[in-house]
PDB file of C-alpha atoms and ligand atoms in Angstrom:
ATOM      1  CA  MET A   1      25.359 -12.556   8.698  1.00 98.00           C
ATOM      2  CA  VAL A   2      22.109 -10.634   8.386  1.00 98.00           C
ATOM      3  CA  ALA A   3      18.680 -12.355   7.605  1.00 98.00           C
ATOM      4  CA  VAL A   4      15.933 -10.327   6.120  1.00 98.00           C
ATOM      5  CA  TRP A   5      12.896 -12.918   6.045  1.00 98.00           C
ATOM      6  CA  GLY A   6       8.973 -11.585   6.834  1.00 98.00           C
ATOM      7  CA  PRO A   7       5.873 -12.386   5.364  1.00 98.00           C
ATOM      8  CA  ALA A   8       3.607 -13.227   2.291  1.00 97.00           C
ATOM      9  CA  GLY A   9       2.610  -9.883   0.567  1.00 97.00           C
ATOM     10  CA  ALA A  10       5.258  -8.976  -1.217  1.00 98.00           C
ATOM     11  CA  PRO A  11       6.454  -6.100   2.153  1.00 98.00           C
ATOM     12  CA  GLY A  12       9.785  -5.094   1.127  1.00 98.00           C
ATOM     13  CA  ARG A  13      11.930  -8.078   1.865  1.00 98.00           C
ATOM     14  CA  THR A  14      13.852  -7.564  -1.783  1.00 98.00           C
ATOM     15  CA  THR A  15      14.852  -4.485  -1.291  1.00 97.00           C
ATOM     16  CA  VAL A  16      15.325  -4.097   1.836  1.00 97.00           C
ATOM     17  CA  ALA A  17      18.187  -7.216   1.412  1.00 98.00           C
ATOM     18  CA  ALA A  18      19.297  -5.147  -1.300  1.00 97.00           C
ATOM     19  CA  GLY A  19      19.364  -1.699  -0.065  1.00 96.00           C
ATOM     20  CA  VAL A  20      21.471  -3.312   3.774  1.00 96.00           C
ATOM     21  CA  ALA A  21      23.767  -5.216   1.833  1.00 97.00           C
ATOM     22  CA  ALA A  22      24.538  -1.852  -0.663  1.00 95.00           C
ATOM     23  CA  GLU A  23      24.512   0.245   2.322  1.00 94.00           C
ATOM     24  CA  LEU A  24      27.221  -2.039   4.124  1.00 96.00           C
ATOM     25  CA  ALA A  25      29.147  -1.970   0.955  1.00 96.00           C
ATOM     26  CA  GLY A  26      29.960   1.381   0.844  1.00 93.00           C
ATOM     27  CA  ARG A  27      30.933   1.357   4.646  1.00 94.00           C
ATOM     28  CA  GLY A  28      33.568   0.090   2.307  1.00 97.00           C
ATOM     29  CA  LEU A  29      32.601  -3.605   4.348  1.00 98.00           C
ATOM     30  CA  ARG A  30      32.712  -6.712   1.654  1.00 98.00           C
ATOM     31  CA  THR A  31      29.600  -7.863   1.818  1.00 98.00           C
ATOM     32  CA  VAL A  32      27.462 -10.597  -0.586  1.00 98.00           C
ATOM     33  CA  LEU A  33      24.358 -10.228  -1.675  1.00 98.00           C
ATOM     34  CA  VAL A  34      23.425 -13.524  -1.375  1.00 98.00           C
ATOM     35  CA  ASP A  35      19.166 -14.698  -2.483  1.00 98.00           C
ATOM     36  CA  ALA A  36      17.940 -17.519  -1.257  1.00 98.00           C
ATOM     37  CA  ASP A  37      13.966 -17.023  -1.349  1.00 98.00           C
ATOM     38  CA  PRO A  38      13.147 -20.680  -2.537  1.00 97.00           C
ATOM     39  CA  TYR A  39      10.564 -19.293  -4.351  1.00 96.00           C
ATOM     40  CA  GLY A  40      11.948 -17.957  -7.118  1.00 92.00           C
ATOM     41  CA  GLY A  41      15.517 -15.317  -7.038  1.00 95.00           C
ATOM     42  CA  ALA A  42      14.726 -11.720  -7.790  1.00 96.00           C
ATOM     43  CA  VAL A  43      17.685  -9.984  -6.805  1.00 97.00           C
ATOM     44  CA  ALA A  44      19.064 -10.282  -9.890  1.00 96.00           C
ATOM     45  CA  GLN A  45      16.948  -8.665 -11.211  1.00 95.00           C
ATOM     46  CA  GLN A  46      15.987  -6.115  -8.888  1.00 96.00           C
ATOM     47  CA  LEU A  47      20.118  -5.879  -9.361  1.00 96.00           C
ATOM     48  CA  GLY A  48      19.571  -5.724 -13.030  1.00 94.00           C
ATOM     49  CA  ILE A  49      22.249  -8.409 -13.145  1.00 95.00           C
ATOM     50  CA  LEU A  50      22.118 -10.449 -16.577  1.00 86.00           C
ATOM     51  CA  ASP A  51      22.041 -13.819 -14.308  1.00 68.00           C
ATOM     52  CA  GLU A  52      22.872 -16.695 -17.523  1.00 80.00           C
ATOM     53  CA  VAL A  53      24.406 -19.087 -14.393  1.00 93.00           C
ATOM     54  CA  SER A  54      22.052 -19.436 -11.133  1.00 97.00           C
ATOM     55  CA  GLY A  55      24.806 -18.440  -8.074  1.00 98.00           C
ATOM     56  CA  LEU A  56      22.635 -20.086  -5.953  1.00 98.00           C
ATOM     57  CA  LEU A  57      22.240 -23.620  -8.114  1.00 98.00           C
ATOM     58  CA  SER A  58      26.200 -23.418  -9.346  1.00 98.00           C
ATOM     59  CA  ALA A  59      26.903 -23.431  -5.763  1.00 98.00           C
ATOM     60  CA  ALA A  60      24.703 -25.820  -4.396  1.00 98.00           C
ATOM     61  CA  ARG A  61      25.859 -28.500  -6.716  1.00 98.00           C
ATOM     62  CA  LEU A  62      30.080 -27.020  -5.280  1.00 98.00           C
ATOM     63  CA  VAL A  63      29.014 -27.597  -2.130  1.00 98.00           C
ATOM     64  CA  ALA A  64      27.817 -31.422  -2.937  1.00 97.00           C
ATOM     65  CA  GLY A  65      30.719 -32.140  -4.559  1.00 97.00           C
ATOM     66  CA  GLY A  66      33.000 -30.550  -2.184  1.00 97.00           C
ATOM     67  CA  ALA A  67      34.435 -27.689  -4.280  1.00 98.00           C
ATOM     68  CA  LEU A  68      32.519 -24.654  -2.622  1.00 98.00           C
ATOM     69  CA  ASP A  69      36.157 -23.408  -0.588  1.00 97.00           C
ATOM     70  CA  GLU A  70      38.037 -23.046  -3.523  1.00 97.00           C
ATOM     71  CA  ARG A  71      35.417 -21.731  -6.363  1.00 98.00           C
ATOM     72  CA  PHE A  72      33.383 -19.820  -4.259  1.00 98.00           C
ATOM     73  CA  ALA A  73      34.789 -16.334  -6.213  1.00 97.00           C
ATOM     74  CA  THR A  74      33.119 -18.287  -9.597  1.00 97.00           C
ATOM     75  CA  VAL A  75      29.439 -18.506  -8.387  1.00 98.00           C
ATOM     76  CA  GLN A  76      29.518 -14.742  -7.266  1.00 97.00           C
ATOM     77  CA  ARG A  77      28.697 -11.709  -9.536  1.00 97.00           C
ATOM     78  CA  ARG A  78      30.400  -8.486  -9.282  1.00 96.00           C
ATOM     79  CA  LEU A  79      28.495  -5.684  -8.467  1.00 96.00           C
ATOM     80  CA  SER A  80      31.307  -2.628  -7.280  1.00 95.00           C
ATOM     81  CA  ASP A  81      35.146  -4.048  -5.595  1.00 96.00           C
ATOM     82  CA  GLU A  82      33.063  -4.405  -2.211  1.00 97.00           C
ATOM     83  CA  LEU A  83      29.286  -5.957  -3.612  1.00 98.00           C
ATOM     84  CA  ARG A  84      29.252  -9.692  -4.567  1.00 98.00           C
ATOM     85  CA  VAL A  85      26.056 -10.383  -5.342  1.00 98.00           C
ATOM     86  CA  VAL A  86      25.450 -14.773  -5.438  1.00 98.00           C
ATOM     87  CA  THR A  87      21.667 -14.742  -7.825  1.00 97.00           C
ATOM     88  CA  GLY A  88      18.941 -16.992  -7.090  1.00 97.00           C
ATOM     89  CA  LEU A  89      16.266 -19.509  -8.625  1.00 97.00           C
ATOM     90  CA  PRO A  90      16.058 -18.614 -11.525  1.00 95.00           C
ATOM     91  CA  ARG A  91      12.569 -20.258 -12.001  1.00 95.00           C
ATOM     92  CA  PRO A  92      10.529 -20.973  -8.390  1.00 94.00           C
ATOM     93  CA  ASP A  93      10.250 -25.244  -8.933  1.00 95.00           C
ATOM     94  CA  ARG A  94      13.572 -25.602  -8.788  1.00 96.00           C
ATOM     95  CA  TRP A  95      14.760 -24.807  -5.419  1.00 96.00           C
ATOM     96  CA  VAL A  96      14.533 -28.938  -4.536  1.00 95.00           C
ATOM     97  CA  GLU A  97      17.991 -28.883  -6.718  1.00 96.00           C
ATOM     98  CA  VAL A  98      19.759 -27.567  -2.977  1.00 96.00           C
ATOM     99  CA  ARG A  99      20.231 -29.934  -1.288  1.00 94.00           C
ATOM    100  CA  PRO A 100      19.524 -29.541   2.708  1.00 94.00           C
ATOM    101  CA  GLY A 101      22.171 -27.919   4.375  1.00 95.00           C
ATOM    102  CA  ALA A 102      23.471 -26.741   2.013  1.00 97.00           C
ATOM    103  CA  LEU A 103      23.032 -22.949   2.010  1.00 97.00           C
ATOM    104  CA  GLY A 104      24.737 -22.426   5.755  1.00 97.00           C
ATOM    105  CA  ALA A 105      27.218 -24.306   3.999  1.00 98.00           C
ATOM    106  CA  ILE A 106      27.497 -21.634   1.602  1.00 98.00           C
ATOM    107  CA  VAL A 107      27.157 -19.110   3.954  1.00 97.00           C
ATOM    108  CA  GLU A 108      29.164 -20.052   5.791  1.00 97.00           C
ATOM    109  CA  ARG A 109      32.040 -19.507   3.203  1.00 98.00           C
ATOM    110  CA  ALA A 110      30.397 -16.924   2.802  1.00 98.00           C
ATOM    111  CA  ARG A 111      30.819 -15.375   6.115  1.00 97.00           C
ATOM    112  CA  SER A 112      34.298 -16.466   6.331  1.00 97.00           C
ATOM    113  CA  GLU A 113      36.060 -13.181   3.692  1.00 96.00           C
ATOM    114  CA  ALA A 114      32.339 -10.785   3.959  1.00 98.00           C
ATOM    115  CA  GLN A 115      29.628  -9.484   5.263  1.00 98.00           C
ATOM    116  CA  VAL A 116      26.555 -11.741   4.511  1.00 98.00           C
ATOM    117  CA  VAL A 117      23.147 -10.784   3.812  1.00 98.00           C
ATOM    118  CA  LEU A 118      20.435 -12.850   2.522  1.00 98.00           C
ATOM    119  CA  ASP A 119      17.293 -12.511   1.091  1.00 98.00           C
ATOM    120  CA  THR A 120      15.087 -14.877   2.256  1.00 98.00           C
ATOM    121  CA  GLY A 121      11.439 -16.878   1.757  1.00 96.00           C
ATOM    122  CA  PHE A 122       7.055 -15.549   2.827  1.00 97.00           C
ATOM    123  CA  SER A 123       7.406 -19.097   5.087  1.00 94.00           C
ATOM    124  CA  ILE A 124       9.119 -20.896   8.297  1.00 93.00           C
ATOM    125  CA  GLU A 125       6.267 -23.350   8.635  1.00 90.00           C
ATOM    126  CA  GLN A 126       7.875 -26.627   8.758  1.00 86.00           C
ATOM    127  CA  ASP A 127       6.524 -29.984   6.327  1.00 77.00           C
ATOM    128  CA  ARG A 128       6.324 -32.777   8.048  1.00 74.00           C
ATOM    129  CA  ALA A 129       6.354 -34.777   5.930  1.00 71.00           C
ATOM    130  CA  ALA A 130       9.386 -33.474   5.031  1.00 63.00           C
ATOM    131  CA  ASP A 131      11.874 -35.980   6.234  1.00 60.00           C
ATOM    132  CA  VAL A 132      14.914 -33.578   7.701  1.00 55.00           C
ATOM    133  CA  GLY A 133      17.827 -34.385   5.802  1.00 55.00           C
ATOM    134  CA  VAL A 134      17.375 -36.601   3.173  1.00 61.00           C
ATOM    135  CA  ARG A 135      13.973 -34.990   1.626  1.00 65.00           C
ATOM    136  CA  PRO A 136      14.637 -31.535   1.452  1.00 73.00           C
ATOM    137  CA  GLU A 137      11.519 -29.304   2.120  1.00 89.00           C
ATOM    138  CA  ARG A 138      10.734 -26.156   0.261  1.00 92.00           C
ATOM    139  CA  ASN A 139      11.015 -23.894   3.522  1.00 94.00           C
ATOM    140  CA  GLY A 140      14.208 -25.486   4.643  1.00 93.00           C
ATOM    141  CA  LEU A 141      16.026 -22.810   2.633  1.00 95.00           C
ATOM    142  CA  THR A 142      14.688 -19.661   4.405  1.00 96.00           C
ATOM    143  CA  LEU A 143      14.355 -22.213   7.827  1.00 95.00           C
ATOM    144  CA  GLU A 144      18.121 -22.409   6.858  1.00 95.00           C
ATOM    145  CA  ALA A 145      18.909 -18.889   6.648  1.00 97.00           C
ATOM    146  CA  LEU A 146      17.638 -18.023  10.289  1.00 97.00           C
ATOM    147  CA  GLU A 147      19.113 -20.639  12.069  1.00 95.00           C
ATOM    148  CA  ALA A 148      22.491 -19.058  10.648  1.00 95.00           C
ATOM    149  CA  ALA A 149      21.573 -15.557  11.219  1.00 97.00           C
ATOM    150  CA  ASP A 150      23.797 -13.635  13.127  1.00 96.00           C
ATOM    151  CA  ASP A 151      20.780 -10.894  13.321  1.00 97.00           C
ATOM    152  CA  VAL A 152      17.349 -11.527  11.476  1.00 98.00           C
ATOM    153  CA  LEU A 153      15.735  -8.473  10.102  1.00 98.00           C
ATOM    154  CA  LEU A 154      11.583  -9.363   9.477  1.00 98.00           C
ATOM    155  CA  VAL A 155      10.268  -6.064   6.644  1.00 98.00           C
ATOM    156  CA  GLY A 156       6.173  -5.554   7.159  1.00 98.00           C
ATOM    157  CA  ALA A 157       4.342  -3.740   5.834  1.00 98.00           C
ATOM    158  CA  ALA A 158       2.925  -0.234   7.846  1.00 98.00           C
ATOM    159  CA  ASP A 159      -0.326  -1.218   6.476  1.00 98.00           C
ATOM    160  CA  PRO A 160      -3.346  -2.431   8.729  1.00 97.00           C
ATOM    161  CA  VAL A 161      -3.263  -6.653   6.583  1.00 98.00           C
ATOM    162  CA  GLY A 162       0.446  -6.112   6.602  1.00 98.00           C
ATOM    163  CA  LEU A 163       1.501  -5.154  10.700  1.00 98.00           C
ATOM    164  CA  ALA A 164      -1.175  -8.407  10.761  1.00 98.00           C
ATOM    165  CA  ARG A 165       1.359 -10.019   9.396  1.00 98.00           C
ATOM    166  CA  LEU A 166       4.601  -9.265  11.473  1.00 98.00           C
ATOM    167  CA  ALA A 167       2.867  -9.650  14.603  1.00 98.00           C
ATOM    168  CA  ARG A 168       1.616 -12.706  13.846  1.00 97.00           C
ATOM    169  CA  SER A 169       5.718 -13.854  12.362  1.00 98.00           C
ATOM    170  CA  LEU A 170       7.753 -12.096  15.150  1.00 98.00           C
ATOM    171  CA  ALA A 171       5.335 -14.742  17.362  1.00 97.00           C
ATOM    172  CA  ASP A 172       6.250 -17.256  15.258  1.00 96.00           C
ATOM    173  CA  ALA A 173      10.227 -16.807  14.797  1.00 95.00           C
ATOM    174  CA  ARG A 174      10.659 -16.654  18.953  1.00 95.00           C
ATOM    175  CA  GLU A 175       9.454 -20.062  18.382  1.00 94.00           C
ATOM    176  CA  LEU A 176      11.538 -20.722  16.301  1.00 92.00           C
ATOM    177  CA  LEU A 177      14.577 -18.807  17.732  1.00 94.00           C
ATOM    178  CA  PRO A 178      13.827 -17.663  21.307  1.00 94.00           C
ATOM    179  CA  ALA A 179      17.764 -16.935  21.356  1.00 93.00           C
ATOM    180  CA  THR A 180      18.043 -15.062  17.919  1.00 95.00           C
ATOM    181  CA  ARG A 181      18.257 -11.258  17.450  1.00 97.00           C
ATOM    182  CA  ILE A 182      15.636 -10.078  15.345  1.00 98.00           C
ATOM    183  CA  ARG A 183      14.755  -6.413  14.338  1.00 98.00           C
ATOM    184  CA  LEU A 184      11.347  -5.468  13.168  1.00 98.00           C
ATOM    185  CA  VAL A 185      11.980  -2.792   9.871  1.00 98.00           C
ATOM    186  CA  VAL A 186       8.260  -1.570   9.406  1.00 98.00           C
ATOM    187  CA  ASN A 187       8.593  -1.072   5.331  1.00 98.00           C
ATOM    188  CA  ARG A 188       6.289   1.413   4.079  1.00 98.00           C
ATOM    189  CA  MET A 189       5.288   4.621   6.146  1.00 98.00           C
ATOM    190  CA  ARG A 190       3.063   6.255   4.986  1.00 97.00           C
ATOM    191  CA  PRO A 191       1.000   9.751   6.404  1.00 96.00           C
ATOM    192  CA  THR A 192      -2.075   9.020   4.893  1.00 97.00           C
ATOM    193  CA  LEU A 193      -2.427   5.436   6.997  1.00 97.00           C
ATOM    194  CA  GLY A 194      -3.147   7.877   9.444  1.00 95.00           C
ATOM    195  CA  TRP A 195      -1.363   6.326  12.494  1.00 94.00           C
ATOM    196  CA  ARG A 196       2.124   7.249  14.255  1.00 96.00           C
ATOM    197  CA  GLU A 197       5.435   5.351  14.855  1.00 97.00           C
ATOM    198  CA  ALA A 198       4.129   5.402  18.614  1.00 97.00           C
ATOM    199  CA  ASP A 199       1.112   3.485  17.542  1.00 96.00           C
ATOM    200  CA  VAL A 200       3.158  -0.001  15.440  1.00 97.00           C
ATOM    201  CA  VAL A 201       5.377  -0.184  18.254  1.00 97.00           C
ATOM    202  CA  ALA A 202       2.307  -0.344  21.112  1.00 96.00           C
ATOM    203  CA  MET A 203       0.918  -2.685  18.802  1.00 95.00           C
ATOM    204  CA  LEU A 204       4.055  -4.484  18.203  1.00 96.00           C
ATOM    205  CA  ARG A 205       4.728  -4.945  21.358  1.00 94.00           C
ATOM    206  CA  GLY A 206       2.924  -8.687  23.661  1.00 92.00           C
ATOM    207  CA  PHE A 207       4.289 -10.234  19.940  1.00 97.00           C
ATOM    208  CA  GLY A 208       7.520 -11.416  21.574  1.00 95.00           C
ATOM    209  CA  ASP A 209      11.133 -10.286  22.099  1.00 95.00           C
ATOM    210  CA  HIS A 210      13.191  -7.471  19.502  1.00 96.00           C
ATOM    211  CA  THR A 211      15.594  -5.575  19.468  1.00 95.00           C
ATOM    212  CA  GLY A 212      13.700  -2.329  18.045  1.00 96.00           C
ATOM    213  CA  VAL A 213      11.408  -0.610  14.848  1.00 98.00           C
ATOM    214  CA  HIS A 214      12.894   0.741  12.382  1.00 97.00           C
ATOM    215  CA  PHE A 215      10.871   2.838  10.535  1.00 97.00           C
ATOM    216  CA  LEU A 216      11.718   2.899   6.194  1.00 97.00           C
ATOM    217  CA  PRO A 217       8.995   5.737   4.443  1.00 97.00           C
ATOM    218  CA  ASP A 218       7.471   5.139   1.346  1.00 97.00           C
ATOM    219  CA  ASP A 219       8.968   5.669  -1.202  1.00 96.00           C
ATOM    220  CA  GLN A 220       7.942   4.710  -4.748  1.00 96.00           C
ATOM    221  CA  ALA A 221       9.779   7.531  -6.838  1.00 95.00           C
ATOM    222  CA  ALA A 222      13.047   6.168  -5.434  1.00 95.00           C
ATOM    223  CA  VAL A 223      12.406   2.684  -5.800  1.00 96.00           C
ATOM    224  CA  ASP A 224      10.889   2.896  -8.689  1.00 96.00           C
ATOM    225  CA  ARG A 225      14.218   4.554 -10.004  1.00 95.00           C
ATOM    226  CA  ALA A 226      16.662   1.770  -8.419  1.00 95.00           C
ATOM    227  CA  LEU A 227      14.606  -0.279 -10.222  1.00 95.00           C
ATOM    228  CA  VAL A 228      13.859   0.371 -13.924  1.00 96.00           C
ATOM    229  CA  ALA A 229      17.761   1.472 -14.342  1.00 95.00           C
ATOM    230  CA  GLY A 230      18.831  -1.648 -12.638  1.00 95.00           C
ATOM    231  CA  ARG A 231      20.799   0.391  -9.120  1.00 94.00           C
ATOM    232  CA  THR A 232      21.078  -0.354  -5.637  1.00 93.00           C
ATOM    233  CA  LEU A 233      18.926   2.636  -3.750  1.00 91.00           C
ATOM    234  CA  LEU A 234      22.264   4.700  -2.562  1.00 89.00           C
ATOM    235  CA  GLU A 235      23.067   4.504  -6.161  1.00 90.00           C
ATOM    236  CA  ALA A 236      19.303   5.670  -7.725  1.00 88.00           C
ATOM    237  CA  GLY A 237      19.628   9.513  -6.745  1.00 86.00           C
ATOM    238  CA  GLU A 238      18.120  11.109  -3.380  1.00 88.00           C
ATOM    239  CA  SER A 239      15.610   8.679  -1.226  1.00 91.00           C
ATOM    240  CA  PRO A 240      13.727   9.299   2.913  1.00 90.00           C
ATOM    241  CA  LEU A 241      15.449   5.617   2.205  1.00 88.00           C
ATOM    242  CA  HIS A 242      19.173   5.978   2.757  1.00 79.00           C
ATOM    243  CA  PRO A 243      20.361   6.182   6.278  1.00 62.00           C
ATOM    244  CA  ARG A 244      22.799   8.304   5.020  1.00 60.00           C
ATOM    245  CA  PRO A 245      22.658  11.860   6.365  1.00 49.00           C
ATOM    246  CA  ARG A 246      23.498  14.443   4.130  1.00 43.00           C
ATOM    247  CA  LEU A 247      26.143  17.187   5.196  1.00 43.00           C
ATOM    248  CA  GLY A 248      24.085  20.156   6.214  1.00 38.00           C
ATOM    249  CA  ARG A 249      21.248  18.986   5.805  1.00 39.00           C
ATOM    250  CA  ARG A 250      18.971  17.788   7.757  1.00 37.00           C
ATOM    251  CA  ARG A 251      16.038  14.292   6.759  1.00 41.00           C
ATOM    252  CA  ASP A 252      13.152  17.082   6.960  1.00 40.00           C
ATOM    253  CA  GLY A 253      14.794  19.291   4.518  1.00 39.00           C
ATOM    254  CA  ARG A 254      15.890  21.881   7.046  1.00 39.00           C
ATOM    255  CA  ASP A 255      19.144  23.418   6.437  1.00 41.00           C
ATOM    256  CA  SER A 256      20.831  22.554   9.674  1.00 40.00           C
ATOM    257  CA  GLU A 257      23.831  24.743   9.365  1.00 36.00           C
ATOM    258  CA  ARG A 258      21.136  28.094   9.141  1.00 36.00           C
ATOM    259  CA  GLN A 259      19.209  26.527  11.660  1.00 40.00           C
ATOM    260  CA  ALA A 260      22.428  26.515  13.944  1.00 38.00           C
ATOM    261  CA  LEU A 261      22.913  29.756  13.234  1.00 36.00           C
ATOM    262  CA  LYS A 262      19.943  31.019  13.913  1.00 38.00           C
ATOM    263  CA  SER A 263      20.049  29.644  17.651  1.00 38.00           C
ATOM    264  CA  ARG A 264      22.968  31.348  17.776  1.00 33.00           C
TER     265      ARG A 264
HETATM  266  N1  LIG B   1      10.166   1.503   1.432  1.00 82.32           N
HETATM  267  C1  LIG B   1       9.455   1.204  -0.385  1.00 82.32           C
HETATM  268  N2  LIG B   1       8.791   2.646  -0.706  1.00 82.32           N
HETATM  269  C2  LIG B   1       8.188   2.010  -1.997  1.00 82.32           C
HETATM  270  N3  LIG B   1       7.979   0.659  -2.612  1.00 82.32           N
HETATM  271  C3  LIG B   1       8.697   0.587  -2.533  1.00 82.32           C
HETATM  272  C4  LIG B   1       9.165   0.502  -0.638  1.00 82.32           C
HETATM  273  N4  LIG B   1      10.549  -1.096  -0.276  1.00 82.32           N
HETATM  274  C5  LIG B   1       8.847  -1.619  -1.246  1.00 82.32           C
HETATM  275  N5  LIG B   1       8.623  -1.683  -1.897  1.00 82.32           N
HETATM  276  C6  LIG B   1       7.910  -2.280  -3.874  1.00 82.32           C
HETATM  277  O1  LIG B   1       7.567  -3.129  -2.917  1.00 82.32           O
HETATM  278  C7  LIG B   1       7.367  -4.337  -3.486  1.00 82.32           C
HETATM  279  C8  LIG B   1       7.495  -5.242  -2.727  1.00 82.32           C
HETATM  280  O2  LIG B   1       9.415  -5.395  -2.762  1.00 82.32           O
HETATM  281  P1  LIG B   1      10.388  -5.810  -2.721  1.00 82.32           P
HETATM  282  O3  LIG B   1      10.394  -7.216  -3.871  1.00 82.32           O
HETATM  283  O4  LIG B   1      10.923  -5.771  -1.546  1.00 82.32           O
HETATM  284  O5  LIG B   1       9.464  -7.359  -1.342  1.00 82.32           O
HETATM  285  P2  LIG B   1       9.184  -9.043  -1.089  1.00 82.32           P
HETATM  286  O6  LIG B   1       9.038  -9.231   0.083  1.00 82.32           O
HETATM  287  O7  LIG B   1      10.928  -8.892  -1.431  1.00 82.32           O
HETATM  288  O8  LIG B   1       8.401  -9.491  -2.222  1.00 82.32           O
HETATM  289  P3  LIG B   1       8.080 -11.611  -2.556  1.00 82.32           P
HETATM  290  O9  LIG B   1       7.319 -11.873  -1.221  1.00 82.32           O
HETATM  291  O10 LIG B   1       7.831 -10.926  -4.039  1.00 82.32           O
HETATM  292  O11 LIG B   1      10.010 -12.049  -2.621  1.00 82.32           O
HETATM  293  C9  LIG B   1       8.777  -3.922  -5.288  1.00 82.32           C
HETATM  294  O12 LIG B   1       7.408  -3.057  -6.127  1.00 82.32           O
HETATM  295  C10 LIG B   1       8.288  -2.708  -4.434  1.00 82.32           C
HETATM  296  O13 LIG B   1       9.262  -1.346  -5.158  1.00 82.32           O
HETATM  297 MG1  LIG B   2      11.363 -11.036  -2.574  1.00 82.32          MG
END
């Protein structure tokens, strides 16, 4: 169960969550992508799902009625044999309809049959006035997602503001989840920023333990192609954002077979 989280400023949480889910499904693993962002769903729009009914709200109602176990299939939208989506909130103000504990129950049900990837909100600030377990708090959805996760992918943008927020978020997450595995994802890395990957790794050191820093290149053309077509990045054609190595081709575009021949 992977929760994709990250600070404010749209660093790419939804893009990464949809990409990771598509990649898992592409490897033949049954995968459920759940849009659990309490500030409004975006997975349906990103993936071109006509979303008459919110999967998350339907699932939350099933949890309340004790019927999620039998009827979980009815709240998922099928994108392929392996990839299913539980779409998110149709409007941000409807987060109140997801009662405390509901997301945890949905995740438990989903993980009994699939890999689970959760898209979350940006904030984990706790509402001190909220009566936990009785009155819901808006960030409760994100907190529940992080607490249920085996792995948290913490996504931040590669620019100065994004990196400062990423560092802050890592420190906050460590306080809240001392034992959870956290991987950092630095998104939209590009040469014009003027720093190397090693500089970013060094900068992030000291803000909290993590299991590695991963870099995703900025590729506006590929992301736009996917968004406009309502497709996953994997379906939207060649891009350096794809983790899958291509036969005979290296990421830097050089032909590895030709390289190997030359070096013989
Ligand atoms: N690697 C990338 N290269 C180019 N554009 C990107 C990349 N990652 C994300 N984007 C773009 O950045 C914007 C924000 O991405 P996304 O919606 O995934 O962010 P988010 O963190 O989920 O934001 P929100 O706070 O709205 O939930 C989108 O327009 C997306 O296409
Ligand atoms: Mg999002």
